[in-house]
XYZ file of C-alpha atoms in Angstrom:
615
model
C 26.016 -66.415 0.874
C 27.580 -62.856 0.878
C 31.170 -62.889 -0.205
C 33.853 -60.776 1.545
C 34.306 -58.805 -1.663
C 30.620 -57.813 -1.736
C 30.515 -56.879 1.978
C 33.494 -54.545 1.741
C 31.736 -51.718 -0.175
C 28.780 -51.859 2.225
C 31.123 -51.508 5.232
C 32.896 -48.607 3.558
C 29.599 -46.737 2.986
C 28.466 -47.027 6.610
C 30.837 -44.349 8.020
C 29.738 -41.973 5.248
C 26.078 -42.424 6.143
C 26.883 -42.000 9.820
C 28.856 -38.837 9.107
C 26.028 -37.463 6.977
C 23.477 -38.193 9.680
C 25.622 -36.564 12.364
C 26.216 -33.551 10.135
C 22.510 -33.178 9.486
C 21.769 -33.437 13.198
C 24.429 -30.847 14.059
C 23.140 -28.478 11.367
C 19.591 -28.879 12.676
C 20.749 -28.177 16.238
C 22.752 -25.138 15.167
C 19.764 -23.847 13.193
C 17.496 -24.351 16.196
C 20.003 -22.589 18.447
C 20.145 -19.682 16.026
C 16.352 -19.403 15.844
C 16.148 -19.501 19.625
C 18.699 -16.682 19.832
C 21.198 -18.698 21.860
C 24.250 -17.503 19.899
C 23.129 -13.864 20.055
C 22.622 -14.124 23.806
C 26.231 -15.297 24.248
C 27.435 -11.886 23.054
C 24.601 -9.596 24.136
C 23.320 -9.395 27.679
C 19.811 -8.999 29.038
C 19.448 -6.282 31.657
C 16.752 -7.869 33.807
C 16.828 -5.021 36.326
C 16.179 -2.272 33.775
C 12.853 -0.456 33.804
C 13.366 0.866 30.279
C 10.892 -0.135 27.602
C 10.662 -0.309 23.815
C 8.479 2.781 23.660
C 11.583 4.802 24.524
C 13.350 3.413 21.440
C 10.397 4.415 19.265
C 10.376 7.948 20.651
C 14.156 8.304 20.245
C 13.970 7.446 16.526
C 11.068 9.839 15.965
C 12.916 12.686 17.686
C 16.073 11.957 15.672
C 13.975 12.331 12.493
C 12.609 15.714 13.542
C 9.092 14.519 14.401
C 7.340 17.119 16.540
C 3.800 15.703 16.670
C 2.278 12.248 16.959
C -1.459 11.731 16.457
C -3.268 8.943 18.243
C -6.299 7.429 19.873
C -4.974 5.812 23.016
C -4.975 2.056 23.637
C -3.164 -0.200 26.084
C -1.103 -1.818 23.341
C 0.661 1.487 22.521
C 0.720 3.366 25.850
C 4.523 3.056 26.371
C 5.412 4.785 23.124
C 2.960 7.650 23.800
C 4.385 8.209 27.289
C 7.939 8.124 25.925
C 7.096 10.619 23.168
C 5.654 13.028 25.711
C 8.812 12.791 27.829
C 11.004 13.634 24.822
C 8.962 16.706 23.956
C 6.998 15.224 21.041
C 3.481 16.608 21.291
C 0.873 13.846 21.581
C -2.435 14.882 20.007
C -5.226 12.432 20.828
C -8.245 12.443 18.512
C -11.697 10.912 18.901
C -11.377 8.494 15.979
C -8.365 6.658 14.604
C -9.096 7.751 11.041
C -8.743 11.382 12.120
C -5.337 10.640 13.654
C -4.062 9.390 10.292
C -5.688 12.265 8.380
C -3.913 14.642 10.763
C -0.579 12.882 10.208
C -1.192 13.160 6.460
C -1.805 16.893 6.769
C 1.325 17.333 8.860
C 3.374 15.520 6.217
C 2.034 17.680 3.392
C 2.540 20.952 5.251
C 5.937 20.235 6.807
C 7.631 18.140 4.129
C 8.543 15.538 6.760
C 6.964 12.231 7.734
C 3.650 12.489 9.574
C 3.222 9.953 12.380
C 0.123 8.291 13.820
C -0.110 5.532 16.425
C -3.195 3.422 17.067
C -4.016 0.327 19.037
C -4.392 -3.197 17.711
C -7.256 -4.776 15.777
C -10.205 -2.397 15.355
C -7.956 0.554 16.115
C -5.978 -0.244 12.986
C -8.892 -1.262 10.792
C -10.473 2.121 11.514
C -7.553 3.844 9.772
C -7.879 2.138 6.378
C -9.686 5.020 4.609
C -7.096 7.579 5.704
C -4.155 5.305 4.843
C -5.595 4.754 1.358
C -6.056 8.510 1.037
C -2.378 9.036 1.926
C -1.368 6.415 -0.626
C -3.331 8.140 -3.382
C -2.032 11.559 -2.304
C 1.548 10.199 -2.150
C 1.901 11.505 1.366
C 4.739 10.141 3.553
C 3.175 8.923 6.775
C 4.291 6.385 9.352
C 1.504 4.355 10.948
C 2.504 2.630 14.185
C 0.119 -0.128 15.172
C -0.135 -2.090 18.370
C -0.448 -5.863 18.217
C -0.863 -8.922 20.397
C 2.220 -10.372 22.060
C 4.614 -12.049 19.622
C 4.155 -15.278 21.571
C 0.353 -15.191 21.324
C -0.131 -14.207 17.710
C -2.294 -16.665 15.753
C -3.516 -18.107 19.062
C -6.717 -16.095 19.510
C -5.345 -13.188 21.545
C -7.358 -10.033 22.224
C -7.771 -7.817 19.109
C -5.428 -10.070 17.132
C -5.930 -9.915 13.354
C -3.559 -10.339 10.397
C -2.701 -6.664 10.242
C 0.208 -6.963 7.802
C -1.971 -8.592 5.144
C -4.476 -5.781 5.539
C -1.923 -2.998 5.017
C 0.432 -4.485 2.410
C -1.755 -3.327 -0.514
C -1.877 0.190 0.976
C 1.677 0.770 2.168
C 5.123 0.936 0.576
C 6.718 -0.812 3.540
C 5.218 -3.157 6.139
C 7.066 -4.813 9.000
C 6.391 -6.436 12.339
C 9.010 -5.930 15.046
C 9.836 -9.245 16.748
C 12.536 -8.156 19.251
C 13.167 -4.929 21.153
C 16.571 -4.477 19.495
C 14.880 -4.434 16.074
C 12.746 -1.359 16.819
C 15.367 1.233 15.856
C 16.556 -0.249 12.525
C 13.005 -1.104 11.461
C 11.738 2.414 12.095
C 14.712 4.005 10.326
C 14.080 1.833 7.269
C 10.363 2.680 7.363
C 10.995 6.431 7.568
C 13.363 6.272 4.594
C 10.915 4.187 2.559
C 8.097 6.675 3.233
C 10.095 9.518 1.630
C 12.092 7.723 -1.081
C 10.945 7.314 -4.675
C 7.240 8.072 -4.786
C 6.348 9.018 -1.184
C 3.605 7.139 0.591
C 2.423 5.493 3.812
C 4.420 2.865 5.697
C 3.253 0.583 8.499
C 5.190 -0.833 11.444
C 3.510 -3.307 13.784
C 4.718 -3.126 17.390
C 3.588 -6.129 19.467
C 2.820 -5.354 23.063
C 5.746 -7.374 24.445
C 8.360 -5.311 22.557
C 6.991 -2.069 24.029
C 6.646 -2.835 27.761
C 9.508 -3.254 30.317
C 11.180 -6.611 30.978
C 9.668 -7.136 34.431
C 6.112 -6.593 33.163
C 6.527 -8.921 30.198
C 8.187 -11.512 32.433
C 5.218 -11.417 34.790
C 2.805 -12.152 31.925
C 4.987 -14.689 30.081
C 6.847 -16.826 32.635
C 5.027 -18.824 35.367
C 5.676 -17.499 38.868
C 6.113 -21.035 40.298
C 8.522 -23.477 38.661
C 6.467 -26.231 37.000
C 6.903 -29.902 37.849
C 7.568 -32.647 35.406
C 9.757 -32.851 32.318
C 7.274 -31.224 29.943
C 6.668 -28.377 32.372
C 10.396 -27.745 32.754
C 10.925 -27.763 28.984
C 8.095 -25.276 28.483
C 9.425 -23.075 31.288
C 12.938 -23.098 29.758
C 11.515 -22.214 26.339
C 9.550 -19.253 27.757
C 12.522 -17.928 29.735
C 14.769 -18.215 26.685
C 12.115 -16.569 24.491
C 11.947 -13.670 26.948
C 15.733 -13.361 27.046
C 15.954 -13.279 23.260
C 13.199 -10.665 23.178
C 15.264 -8.266 25.330
C 18.861 -9.274 24.503
C 20.825 -6.238 23.303
C 17.745 -4.059 23.709
C 19.539 -1.012 25.162
C 22.830 -1.157 23.285
C 23.579 2.093 21.375
C 22.385 2.166 17.756
C 22.267 4.918 15.096
C 18.847 6.595 15.301
C 19.043 9.302 12.635
C 17.709 9.363 9.071
C 18.991 7.028 6.370
C 19.830 8.412 2.903
C 16.807 8.871 0.626
C 16.507 7.545 -2.920
C 14.918 10.306 -5.019
C 14.869 9.735 -8.807
C 16.195 12.536 -11.035
C 15.744 13.321 -14.719
C 18.856 12.719 -16.820
C 20.561 15.704 -18.520
C 19.659 14.202 -21.899
C 15.958 14.048 -21.022
C 15.984 17.619 -19.745
C 17.691 18.837 -22.925
C 15.110 17.129 -25.169
C 12.308 18.754 -23.164
C 14.020 22.154 -23.433
C 14.140 21.801 -27.212
C 10.450 20.816 -27.420
C 9.291 23.688 -25.221
C 11.516 26.249 -26.962
C 9.603 25.701 -30.216
C 6.155 26.072 -28.584
C 3.738 28.867 -29.508
C 0.998 28.001 -27.013
C 2.670 26.182 -24.104
C 0.710 25.128 -21.039
C 1.770 23.567 -17.739
C -0.317 21.542 -15.280
C 1.325 21.309 -11.852
C 0.270 18.676 -9.315
C 1.140 17.767 -5.747
C 4.451 16.074 -6.590
C 5.870 19.459 -7.600
C 5.816 20.491 -3.930
C 7.778 17.510 -2.610
C 11.162 18.019 -0.999
C 13.960 18.790 -1.771
C 12.669 21.724 -3.887
C 11.133 24.456 -1.724
C 7.861 26.134 -2.666
C 9.597 29.511 -2.941
C 12.173 28.192 -5.426
C 9.491 26.457 -7.458
C 7.344 29.591 -7.589
C 10.297 31.686 -8.756
C 11.071 29.093 -11.444
C 7.479 29.045 -12.743
C 7.409 32.850 -12.865
C 10.734 32.930 -14.730
C 9.527 30.301 -17.185
C 6.475 32.430 -17.998
C 4.273 29.534 -19.155
C 0.588 29.779 -18.130
C -0.357 27.017 -15.747
C -3.145 25.203 -13.973
C -2.511 24.235 -10.348
C -3.962 21.169 -8.648
C -3.626 19.277 -5.381
C -0.984 20.681 -3.060
C 0.225 22.977 -5.870
C -2.903 25.086 -5.411
C -1.880 28.525 -4.201
C 1.694 28.170 -5.462
C 1.497 31.526 -7.267
C -0.583 33.260 -4.626
C -3.834 35.039 -5.346
C -4.676 36.445 -8.809
C -1.319 35.772 -10.442
C -1.380 36.479 -14.216
C 0.145 33.079 -15.060
C -2.387 31.145 -12.990
C -5.346 30.029 -15.111
C -8.262 28.699 -13.071
C -11.165 27.923 -15.438
C -11.910 26.076 -18.702
C -8.978 23.709 -18.381
C -10.270 21.215 -20.966
C -10.610 23.892 -23.644
C -7.149 25.268 -22.867
C -5.566 21.815 -23.121
C -7.164 21.292 -26.525
C -5.637 24.560 -27.817
C -2.110 24.137 -26.395
C 0.628 22.913 -28.731
C 2.995 21.800 -25.934
C 1.724 20.562 -22.569
C 3.905 19.888 -19.535
C 2.224 17.556 -17.031
C 4.383 18.149 -13.962
C 3.314 15.754 -11.226
C -0.131 15.349 -12.786
C -1.486 12.035 -14.062
C -4.073 11.229 -16.710
C -6.738 9.814 -14.415
C -10.388 10.883 -14.070
C -9.328 14.481 -13.405
C -7.986 14.731 -16.971
C -10.699 12.463 -18.366
C -8.127 9.637 -18.546
C -6.162 11.651 -21.109
C -9.053 12.298 -23.516
C -8.857 16.062 -22.939
C -5.356 16.115 -24.443
C -5.141 16.989 -28.115
C -3.480 14.424 -30.395
C -1.682 17.283 -32.129
C -0.107 18.504 -28.859
C 3.382 17.500 -27.830
C 3.136 16.223 -24.275
C 5.943 16.199 -21.732
C 5.120 14.324 -18.548
C 7.333 14.081 -15.465
C 6.557 11.960 -12.424
C 8.443 9.982 -9.811
C 6.199 6.965 -10.420
C 6.557 5.361 -13.856
C 3.295 3.418 -13.660
C 1.288 6.544 -12.841
C 3.215 8.570 -15.393
C 2.074 6.306 -18.250
C -1.479 5.763 -16.985
C -3.877 5.364 -19.950
C -1.132 6.255 -22.442
C -1.896 3.017 -24.268
C -5.454 4.191 -25.007
C -6.154 7.930 -25.169
C -2.838 9.808 -25.308
C 0.886 9.460 -26.033
C 3.760 11.362 -24.392
C 6.473 12.948 -26.499
C 8.781 12.724 -23.489
C 8.111 10.660 -20.350
C 10.551 11.612 -17.592
C 10.732 9.591 -14.397
C 12.173 11.929 -11.807
C 11.557 14.544 -9.148
C 9.158 17.176 -10.508
C 10.455 20.257 -8.665
C 14.069 19.572 -9.614
C 13.030 18.988 -13.230
C 11.227 22.340 -13.430
C 14.308 24.147 -12.078
C 16.520 22.476 -14.705
C 13.982 23.238 -17.440
C 14.047 26.940 -16.537
C 17.835 26.923 -16.505
C 17.877 25.481 -20.028
C 15.314 28.006 -21.327
C 16.926 31.177 -19.993
C 15.770 34.184 -21.997
C 12.911 32.271 -23.675
C 9.636 34.220 -23.933
C 6.199 33.534 -25.404
C 3.685 35.795 -27.091
C 1.464 37.517 -24.486
C -1.728 37.018 -26.532
C -1.812 33.304 -25.542
C -1.924 34.109 -21.817
C -4.430 36.886 -22.435
C -6.713 34.501 -24.334
C -6.741 32.117 -21.382
C -7.287 34.894 -18.844
C -10.245 36.218 -20.825
C -11.937 32.847 -20.363
C -11.291 33.181 -16.617
C -12.883 36.634 -16.569
C -15.984 35.344 -18.341
C -16.357 32.557 -15.778
C -15.949 35.033 -12.922
C -18.718 37.165 -14.406
C -20.965 34.104 -14.542
C -20.417 33.519 -10.838
C -21.167 37.157 -10.036
C -24.495 36.752 -11.811
C -25.251 33.565 -9.879
C -24.415 35.311 -6.611
C -27.074 37.924 -7.372
C -29.824 35.360 -7.991
C -32.569 35.315 -5.365
C -33.390 32.111 -3.488
C -36.748 31.161 -2.024
C -35.339 30.182 1.366
C -32.031 30.351 3.208
C -28.843 31.875 1.735
C -27.320 31.913 -1.719
C -24.162 29.744 -1.345
C -22.327 31.517 -4.171
C -22.804 34.859 -2.466
C -21.689 33.417 0.883
C -18.539 31.943 -0.616
C -17.692 35.182 -2.404
C -17.831 36.907 0.973
C -15.637 34.157 2.456
C -13.108 34.823 -0.312
C -13.105 38.524 0.564
C -12.742 37.806 4.303
C -10.155 35.024 4.269
C -6.848 36.161 5.868
C -3.620 35.868 3.903
C -2.035 33.418 6.356
C -4.920 30.937 6.356
C -4.803 27.235 5.614
C -7.932 25.902 3.915
C -9.181 22.415 4.765
C -12.054 21.265 2.573
C -14.318 18.222 2.745
C -17.653 17.870 1.037
C -19.515 17.734 -2.245
C -21.624 20.611 -3.541
C -20.519 23.338 -1.142
C -16.828 22.473 -1.449
C -17.092 22.018 -5.216
C -18.381 25.577 -5.472
C -15.694 26.816 -3.082
C -12.989 25.364 -5.344
C -14.026 27.928 -7.966
C -14.524 30.887 -5.650
C -12.153 30.616 -2.670
C -8.464 30.923 -3.509
C -5.674 29.614 -1.256
C -3.382 32.494 -0.340
C -0.115 30.657 -0.891
C 1.518 27.267 -1.458
C 0.711 24.365 0.860
C -2.463 26.085 2.029
C -5.182 23.823 0.560
C -5.828 20.406 2.107
C -8.498 17.979 1.031
C -9.516 15.847 4.063
C -9.459 17.430 7.528
C -6.409 17.260 9.748
C -4.055 20.120 10.566
C -3.257 21.911 13.757
C -1.372 25.158 13.322
C -1.761 28.590 11.695
C -5.210 30.079 10.946
C -7.245 27.106 9.768
C -10.524 27.587 7.903
C -12.436 24.364 7.240
C -15.093 24.328 4.520
C -17.568 21.478 5.013
C -20.695 20.244 3.370
C -23.257 19.242 5.970
C -22.970 15.567 5.017
C -19.196 15.550 5.383
C -19.346 17.495 8.646
C -21.107 14.566 10.291
C -17.832 12.651 10.168
C -15.763 15.408 11.788
C -18.091 17.038 14.314
C -16.805 15.030 17.293
C -13.247 16.237 16.622
C -14.247 19.666 17.933
C -13.845 18.008 21.304
C -10.218 17.358 20.252
C -9.776 20.972 19.142
C -11.172 22.241 22.461
C -8.988 19.971 24.619
C -5.815 20.790 22.684
C -6.664 24.473 22.289
C -6.577 24.333 18.477
C -8.449 27.384 17.112
C -10.105 25.939 13.998
C -12.982 27.679 12.239
C -15.453 25.483 10.355
C -17.935 26.883 7.832
C -20.684 24.330 7.257
C -22.701 24.763 4.073
C -25.942 23.243 5.361
C -28.418 22.420 2.575
C -29.959 19.462 4.459
C -28.904 16.718 2.109
C -26.373 14.753 0.142
C -27.118 17.146 -2.695
C -24.347 16.122 -5.068
C -25.799 12.582 -5.105
C -29.418 13.698 -5.090
C -28.939 15.849 -8.196
C -28.083 12.758 -10.262
C -30.234 10.214 -8.453
C -33.599 11.983 -8.617
C -33.671 12.713 -12.389
C -32.266 9.322 -13.377
C -34.004 7.043 -10.855
C -36.953 9.127 -9.662
C -36.258 8.873 -5.936
C -34.438 10.902 -3.263
C -34.114 7.896 -0.956
C -31.200 8.142 1.541
C -30.197 11.589 0.221
C -32.139 13.738 2.661
C -30.757 15.229 5.852
C -32.142 17.846 8.245
C -31.224 21.485 8.793
C -29.436 20.346 11.913
C -28.206 22.827 14.516
C -24.550 21.920 14.060
C -23.491 25.106 15.819
C -25.329 23.975 18.961
C -23.768 20.522 18.777
C -20.336 22.179 18.644
C -21.222 24.291 21.655
C -22.054 21.079 23.513
C -18.464 19.985 22.886
C -17.072 23.224 24.298
C -16.557 25.094 21.031
C -18.203 28.346 19.968
C -21.162 28.141 17.597
C -22.702 30.738 15.263
C -25.662 30.590 12.868
C -26.006 32.276 9.476
C -29.463 32.184 7.918
C -31.975 34.329 6.056
C -32.709 36.183 9.306
C -29.188 37.666 9.483
C -28.117 37.525 5.820
C -27.087 41.180 5.921
C -24.522 40.327 8.620
C -22.532 37.593 6.853
C -19.274 39.548 6.885
C -19.778 40.575 10.524
C -20.418 36.971 11.593
C -17.318 35.788 9.739
C -15.226 38.500 11.392
C -16.666 37.580 14.814
C -15.836 33.908 14.226
C -12.335 34.816 13.121
C -11.779 36.919 16.228
C -12.983 34.102 18.508
C -10.517 31.780 16.782
C -7.711 34.243 17.358
C -8.743 34.296 21.016
C -8.065 30.541 21.058
C -11.540 29.062 20.573
C -12.630 26.558 17.925
C -15.718 27.882 16.092
C -18.465 26.320 13.964
C -20.493 28.592 11.686
C -23.659 26.806 10.571
C -24.713 28.362 7.221
C -28.217 27.500 6.026
C -28.069 27.591 2.216
C -30.261 26.786 -0.772
C -29.373 23.959 -3.114
C -27.501 24.724 -6.306
C -27.071 23.286 -9.766
C -24.249 24.950 -11.657
C -24.755 22.886 -14.792
C -27.746 24.992 -15.821
C -27.094 27.994 -13.608
C -30.142 27.436 -11.413
C -30.445 27.849 -7.664
C -33.280 25.997 -5.962
C -34.480 25.205 -2.467
């Protein structure tokens, strides 16, 4: 039998347990109320009569960030934001494939120094962009990809075109977010725009579900039953849907800051700069390799060019740095880079990484002192544990570093015989190409000769867009960009004189976009080096494996296909080989009259490894 003394502690514990249970219940209820947005709705109203929509918030943020163009392939998921952009004066350029929209945004970012923007619809619309987004990531190009999505309420329930888009883009993008309420559009986009440009620039992705973009009354019609349901369960479900809708739009139109957030751009420390100044001041054969990062904001191309000229160090230019010094500048060395790197005693890798383009660092001499500067530490030290070691590794903005380096080396000069030695190698290579241009071919045109004539014809204000294998590889040696930010790798730009150099294989991907150029009155001129094959692959495949399978194409009438899309088309072949310059001038004039033009150039196949030209 329980004694009174034993029962007393049990009775004293009961109120504690009761209090704990009540506290837990209250906390659970408060948490549920918070998740349902009930507290937020007490302070922020829902304007049920408003016809405004979330697309207007998207457009307002883009305009506040100076965005002038948005590239797209239309879809119902994203229609509100496209309409809103048009109303605010942002030009909407609709392409024929989503991948082209992102390539175009990439080009806009590289040329303008701002964030390029593309918007595509949900599901397959987004999956179609993966190649271009990966390209922007590798090129460190700041782009914002806006993707439609199924309604927030229907995600993971089998809705139309519903896939796990965030998981797909997280490996490709610096920043990924899905907007869950209309009021979150503005802060999410501001954070995304800042992330795209901070640190090492790159692509960002923001998912915009359909119910955060359309007006209240349209979402209400789709979400809430028109007739009040009967029964307890029906009423509970109806209340949940109405509350969900209210939380979706609560505070949607309250004023918020829309402009840019501060950017985080790494800078070299004064101590690092001083050590690099001391290393370079003792050099006898210095060499600089400038990559795309050198052209990132905040340093302008004009300031960077002046700094490189003042420094007086011979340099190789790659990526977006091509054309930095203009045409035929005495400090710009174009050929025999591997040999030059082996001879240099101090090498400055400014925005260039030791990947396949530098043979993973194997082309660098172990006796050279190497200074490398890059915003991205991982890229900066790529393969340094195997083939090369930096004397100084500087994580910081490349353009700013070069300006500080020049400031610390004021009055420093180097012996002119080093530059002359490098330029002599360039002259020998140029002579080799002149000899190749004079070689006869059995059929069609000599591509080296054609490209030499292109180089002579190219206007000074042109932007070059290149995509292909053999033909473009040859053009990289022969056709010089006329200034900085005038050489783009995959297609996608819309202003100034644009000359596109395509291989015939690569042109198959972009042909349909001449419909886009015609509709938007974009005067692009495409030169298609048509050798009827994937020749760059065939050259290796046939000798090593004995078969040309899947490498053959036809001498297709690409100029006629372009004409079918409303563009102008011209043919260059053996029959009019004495009129190459005239045809190029005619094409250029038609472009200046506002017409996109395709020049189909029938060429022989080339092999520059042994100097031969074959059919």
